Short mmCIF file of C-alpha atoms in Angstrom, two decimals:
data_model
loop_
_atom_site.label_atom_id
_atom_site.label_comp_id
_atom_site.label_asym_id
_atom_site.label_seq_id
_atom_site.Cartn_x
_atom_site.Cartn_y
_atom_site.Cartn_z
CA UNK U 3 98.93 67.49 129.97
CA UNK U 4 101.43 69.95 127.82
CA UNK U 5 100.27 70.99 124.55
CA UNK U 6 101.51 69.89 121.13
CA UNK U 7 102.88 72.70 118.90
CA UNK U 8 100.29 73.99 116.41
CA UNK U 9 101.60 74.21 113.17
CA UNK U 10 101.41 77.40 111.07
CA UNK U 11 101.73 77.59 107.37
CA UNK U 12 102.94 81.01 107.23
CA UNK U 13 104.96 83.95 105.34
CA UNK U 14 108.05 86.05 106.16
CA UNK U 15 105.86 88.79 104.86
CA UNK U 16 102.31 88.92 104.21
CA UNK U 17 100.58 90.57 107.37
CA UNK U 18 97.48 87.67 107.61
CA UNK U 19 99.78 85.00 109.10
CA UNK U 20 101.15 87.27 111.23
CA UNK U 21 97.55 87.89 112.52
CA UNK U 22 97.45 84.07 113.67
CA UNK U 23 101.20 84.57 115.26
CA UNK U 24 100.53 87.33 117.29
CA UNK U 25 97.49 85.64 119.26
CA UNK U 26 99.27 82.46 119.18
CA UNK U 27 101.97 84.27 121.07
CA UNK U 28 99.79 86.26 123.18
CA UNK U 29 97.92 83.17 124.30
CA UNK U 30 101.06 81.40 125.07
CA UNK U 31 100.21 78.44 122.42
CA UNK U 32 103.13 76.29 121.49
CA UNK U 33 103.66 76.08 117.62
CA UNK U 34 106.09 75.45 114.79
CA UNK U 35 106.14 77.60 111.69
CA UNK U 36 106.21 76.21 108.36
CA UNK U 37 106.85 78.11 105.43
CA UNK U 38 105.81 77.34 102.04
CA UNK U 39 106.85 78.40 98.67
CA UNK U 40 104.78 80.30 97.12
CA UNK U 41 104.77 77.83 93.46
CA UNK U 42 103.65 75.05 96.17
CA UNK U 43 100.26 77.23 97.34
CA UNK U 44 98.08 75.94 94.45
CA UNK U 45 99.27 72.60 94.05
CA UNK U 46 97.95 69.36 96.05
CA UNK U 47 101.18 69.78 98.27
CA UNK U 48 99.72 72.38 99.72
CA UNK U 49 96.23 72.34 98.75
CA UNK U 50 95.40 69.67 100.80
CA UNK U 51 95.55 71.48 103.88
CA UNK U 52 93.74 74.89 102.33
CA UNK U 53 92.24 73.77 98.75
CA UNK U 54 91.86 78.18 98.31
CA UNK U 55 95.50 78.10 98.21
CA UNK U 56 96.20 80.65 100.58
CA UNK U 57 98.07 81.29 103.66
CA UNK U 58 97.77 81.03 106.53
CA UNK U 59 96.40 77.55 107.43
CA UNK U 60 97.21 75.80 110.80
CA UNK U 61 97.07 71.90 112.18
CA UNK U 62 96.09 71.81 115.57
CA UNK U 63 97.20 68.04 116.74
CA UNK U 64 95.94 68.85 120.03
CA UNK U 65 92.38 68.60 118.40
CA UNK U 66 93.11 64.93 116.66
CA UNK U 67 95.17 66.96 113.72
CA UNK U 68 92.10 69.95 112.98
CA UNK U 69 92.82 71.71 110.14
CA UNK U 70 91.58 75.25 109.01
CA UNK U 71 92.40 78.16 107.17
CA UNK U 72 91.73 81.52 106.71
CA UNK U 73 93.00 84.17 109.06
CA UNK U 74 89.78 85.42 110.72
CA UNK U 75 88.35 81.61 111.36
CA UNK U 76 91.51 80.52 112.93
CA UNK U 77 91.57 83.62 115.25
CA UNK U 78 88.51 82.73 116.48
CA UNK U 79 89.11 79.20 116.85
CA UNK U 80 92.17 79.70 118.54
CA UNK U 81 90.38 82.11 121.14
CA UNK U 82 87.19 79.72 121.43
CA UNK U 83 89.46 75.88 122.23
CA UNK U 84 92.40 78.12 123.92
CA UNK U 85 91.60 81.21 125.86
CA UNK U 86 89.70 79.97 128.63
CA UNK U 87 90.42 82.66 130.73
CA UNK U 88 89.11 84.89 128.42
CA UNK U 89 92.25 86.67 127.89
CA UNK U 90 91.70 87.88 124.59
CA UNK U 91 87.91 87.90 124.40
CA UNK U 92 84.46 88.24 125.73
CA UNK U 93 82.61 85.07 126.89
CA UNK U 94 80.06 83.84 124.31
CA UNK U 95 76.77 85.31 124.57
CA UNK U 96 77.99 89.19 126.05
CA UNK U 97 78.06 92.08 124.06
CA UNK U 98 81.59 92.18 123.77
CA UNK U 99 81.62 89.08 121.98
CA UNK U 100 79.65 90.14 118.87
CA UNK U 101 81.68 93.46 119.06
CA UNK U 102 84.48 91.75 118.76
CA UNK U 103 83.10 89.63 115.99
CA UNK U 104 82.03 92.54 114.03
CA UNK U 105 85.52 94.75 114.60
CA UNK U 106 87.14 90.92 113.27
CA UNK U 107 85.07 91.31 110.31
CA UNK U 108 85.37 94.79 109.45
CA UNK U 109 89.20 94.24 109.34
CA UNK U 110 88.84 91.07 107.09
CA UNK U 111 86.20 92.94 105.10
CA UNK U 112 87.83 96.43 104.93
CA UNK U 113 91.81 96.72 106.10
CA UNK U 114 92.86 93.77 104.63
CA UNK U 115 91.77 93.91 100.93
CA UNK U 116 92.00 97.78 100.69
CA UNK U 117 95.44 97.54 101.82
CA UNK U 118 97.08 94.48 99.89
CA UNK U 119 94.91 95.38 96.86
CA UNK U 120 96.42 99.47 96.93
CA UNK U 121 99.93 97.30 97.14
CA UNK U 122 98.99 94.78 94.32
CA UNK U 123 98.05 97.67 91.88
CA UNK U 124 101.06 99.77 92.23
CA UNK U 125 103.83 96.88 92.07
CA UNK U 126 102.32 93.91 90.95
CA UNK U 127 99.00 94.40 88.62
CA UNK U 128 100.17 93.77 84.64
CA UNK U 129 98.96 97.68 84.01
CA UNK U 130 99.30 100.96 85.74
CA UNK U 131 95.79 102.41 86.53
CA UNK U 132 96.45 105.07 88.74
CA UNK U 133 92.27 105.21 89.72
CA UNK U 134 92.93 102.10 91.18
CA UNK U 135 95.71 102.95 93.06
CA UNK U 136 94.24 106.43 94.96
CA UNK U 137 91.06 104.53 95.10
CA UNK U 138 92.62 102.04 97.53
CA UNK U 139 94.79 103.95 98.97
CA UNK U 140 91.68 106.80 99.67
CA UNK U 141 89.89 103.66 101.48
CA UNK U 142 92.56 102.98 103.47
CA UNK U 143 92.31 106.69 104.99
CA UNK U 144 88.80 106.16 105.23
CA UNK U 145 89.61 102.89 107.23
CA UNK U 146 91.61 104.91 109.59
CA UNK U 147 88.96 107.39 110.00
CA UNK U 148 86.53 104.96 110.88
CA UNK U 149 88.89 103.19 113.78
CA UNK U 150 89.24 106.80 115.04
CA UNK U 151 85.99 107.57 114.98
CA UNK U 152 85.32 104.20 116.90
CA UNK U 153 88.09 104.39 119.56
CA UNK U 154 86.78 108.17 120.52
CA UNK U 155 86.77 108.24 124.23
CA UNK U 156 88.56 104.40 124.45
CA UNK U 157 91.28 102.47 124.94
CA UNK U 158 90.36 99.11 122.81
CA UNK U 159 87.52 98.43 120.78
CA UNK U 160 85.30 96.04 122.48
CA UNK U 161 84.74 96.70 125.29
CA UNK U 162 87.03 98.05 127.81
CA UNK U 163 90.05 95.92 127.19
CA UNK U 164 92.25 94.16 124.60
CA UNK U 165 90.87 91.66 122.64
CA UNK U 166 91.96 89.64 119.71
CA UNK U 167 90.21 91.94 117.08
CA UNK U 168 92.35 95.03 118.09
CA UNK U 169 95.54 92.55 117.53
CA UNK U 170 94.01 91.44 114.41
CA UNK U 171 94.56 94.98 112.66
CA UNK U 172 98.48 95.25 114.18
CA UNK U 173 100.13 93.24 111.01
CA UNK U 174 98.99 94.98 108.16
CA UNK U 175 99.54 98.15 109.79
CA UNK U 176 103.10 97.14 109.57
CA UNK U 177 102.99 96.01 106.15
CA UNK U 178 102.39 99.75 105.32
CA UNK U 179 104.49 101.75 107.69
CA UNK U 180 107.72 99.58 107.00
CA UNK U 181 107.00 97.84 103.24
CA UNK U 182 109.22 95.77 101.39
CA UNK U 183 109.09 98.14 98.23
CA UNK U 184 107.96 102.03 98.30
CA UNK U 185 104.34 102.21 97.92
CA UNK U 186 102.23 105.29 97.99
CA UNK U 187 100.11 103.55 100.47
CA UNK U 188 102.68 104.16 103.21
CA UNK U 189 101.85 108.10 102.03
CA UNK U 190 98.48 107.86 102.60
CA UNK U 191 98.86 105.79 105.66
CA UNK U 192 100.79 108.90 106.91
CA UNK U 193 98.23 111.12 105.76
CA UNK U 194 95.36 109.62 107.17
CA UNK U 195 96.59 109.14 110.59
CA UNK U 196 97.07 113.18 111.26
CA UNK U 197 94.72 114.62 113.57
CA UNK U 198 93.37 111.07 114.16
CA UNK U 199 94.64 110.96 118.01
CA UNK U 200 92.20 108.10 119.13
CA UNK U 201 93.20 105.83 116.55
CA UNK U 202 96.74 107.15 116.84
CA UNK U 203 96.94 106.09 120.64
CA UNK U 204 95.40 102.89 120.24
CA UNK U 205 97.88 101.90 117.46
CA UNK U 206 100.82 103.14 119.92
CA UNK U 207 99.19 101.39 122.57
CA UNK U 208 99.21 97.95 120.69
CA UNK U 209 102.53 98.42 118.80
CA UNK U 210 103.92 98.96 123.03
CA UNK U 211 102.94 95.53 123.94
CA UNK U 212 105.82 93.07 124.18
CA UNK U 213 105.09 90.25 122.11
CA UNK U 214 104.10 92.69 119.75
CA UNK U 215 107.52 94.36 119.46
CA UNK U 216 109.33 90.87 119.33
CA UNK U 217 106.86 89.74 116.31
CA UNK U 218 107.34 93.10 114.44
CA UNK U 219 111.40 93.02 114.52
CA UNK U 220 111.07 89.52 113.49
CA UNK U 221 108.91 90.14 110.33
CA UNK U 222 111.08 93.25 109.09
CA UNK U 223 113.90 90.91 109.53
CA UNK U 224 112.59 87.93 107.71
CA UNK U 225 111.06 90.40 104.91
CA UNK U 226 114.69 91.94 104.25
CA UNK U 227 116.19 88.27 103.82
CA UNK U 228 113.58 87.50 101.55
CA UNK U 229 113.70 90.78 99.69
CA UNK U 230 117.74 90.17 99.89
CA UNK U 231 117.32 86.51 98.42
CA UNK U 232 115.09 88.08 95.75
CA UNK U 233 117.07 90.32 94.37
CA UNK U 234 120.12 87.80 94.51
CA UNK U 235 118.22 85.54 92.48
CA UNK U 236 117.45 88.24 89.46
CA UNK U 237 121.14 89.42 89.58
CA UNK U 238 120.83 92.75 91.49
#
């Protein structure tokens, strides 16, 4: 029996629902993007379907209309119900498995919010506090240092092949080498990769992959429209 589409509340920007398109496409999952405004996240429009009022959120009608949110939980659902030939992850109870798990985490926990909160201080925070601004961007070299130091002597980070939790990092690496405004995190970003050839050649390695290619032209495309629109819409 063919799958339904899943459908993805996403964003022509922000790297987390990218995350959930990436493995979607990887695993060859059939889905429909949706894409909300952002004055309809924190409403009941919306709300129903993630009451945090946050994206990404998906509706799998393949699984009697399933609904769940957040980026890391839907990665892992996705790989538990789809990837039964283990594509994209270890079989539960092997090493590899919790590896995965805690390489997941450690991106949810650590690139993630010292990423988008080194963005949010420089361009969107009410005040300017520069402490804030080299902290974050200071813990996103230290991320990178601690991927390199991880990936010494491999090719992935589980085990000894691909995995969902190396994909999960790919999006918000891309948020900081290409962003929509200058940011001084793309500085640090280029600081913190020298002399980090591990993590350099895993990041080349992942950016290589087809569907990955396809997904990144797509965001940078969607991003300038936006960005475009934007500054239509405040007379620039």
């Amino acid at each position: 029996m063919s799958l339904k589409p899943i459908k993805l509340f996403g964003s022509s920007g922000g790297p987390n629902p990218w995350k959930v398109q990436l493995i979607l496409e990887e695993l060859d999952i059939p889905y429909e993007c949706e894409y909300p405004e952002m004055k309809d996240l924190h409403t009941p429009v919306f709300e129903k379907y993630n009451p945090n009022g946050r994206l990404p959120a998906i509706i799998d009608p393949n699984n009697g209309g399933f609904t769940i949110w957040e980026s890391g939980a839907i990665l892992e659902y996705l790989v538990d119900k789809y990837d039964t030939s283990n594509k994209l992850h270890a079989p539960s109870g092997h090493n590899d498995h919790y590896l995965e798990q805690q390489y997941l985490h450690f991106q949810m926990s650590g690139q993630g919010p010292y990423f988008g909160q080194a963005y949010w201080f420089e361009h969107y925070h009410p005040e300017k506090i520069q402490s804030a601004i080299e902290r974050y961007n200071n813990e996103a070299k230290r991320v990178i240092a601690v991927l390199d130091t991880c990936l010494q002597g491999k090719e992935y980070l589980a085990g000894d092949k691909l995995s969902y939790a190396d994909l999960a990092f790919v999006p918000w690496f891309w948020a900081v080498e290409n962003p929509p405004l200058p940011t001084s995190i793309s500085g640090a970003f280029a600081e913190g990769v020298k002399g980090k050839d591990s993590f350099n050649a895993w990041l080349e390695r992942l950016n290589s992959r087809p569907l990955v290619k396809k997904l990144r032209k797509e965001r940078a495309e969607m991003t300038e429209k936006a960005m475009a629109a934007r500054k239509a819409a405040n007379g620039q």
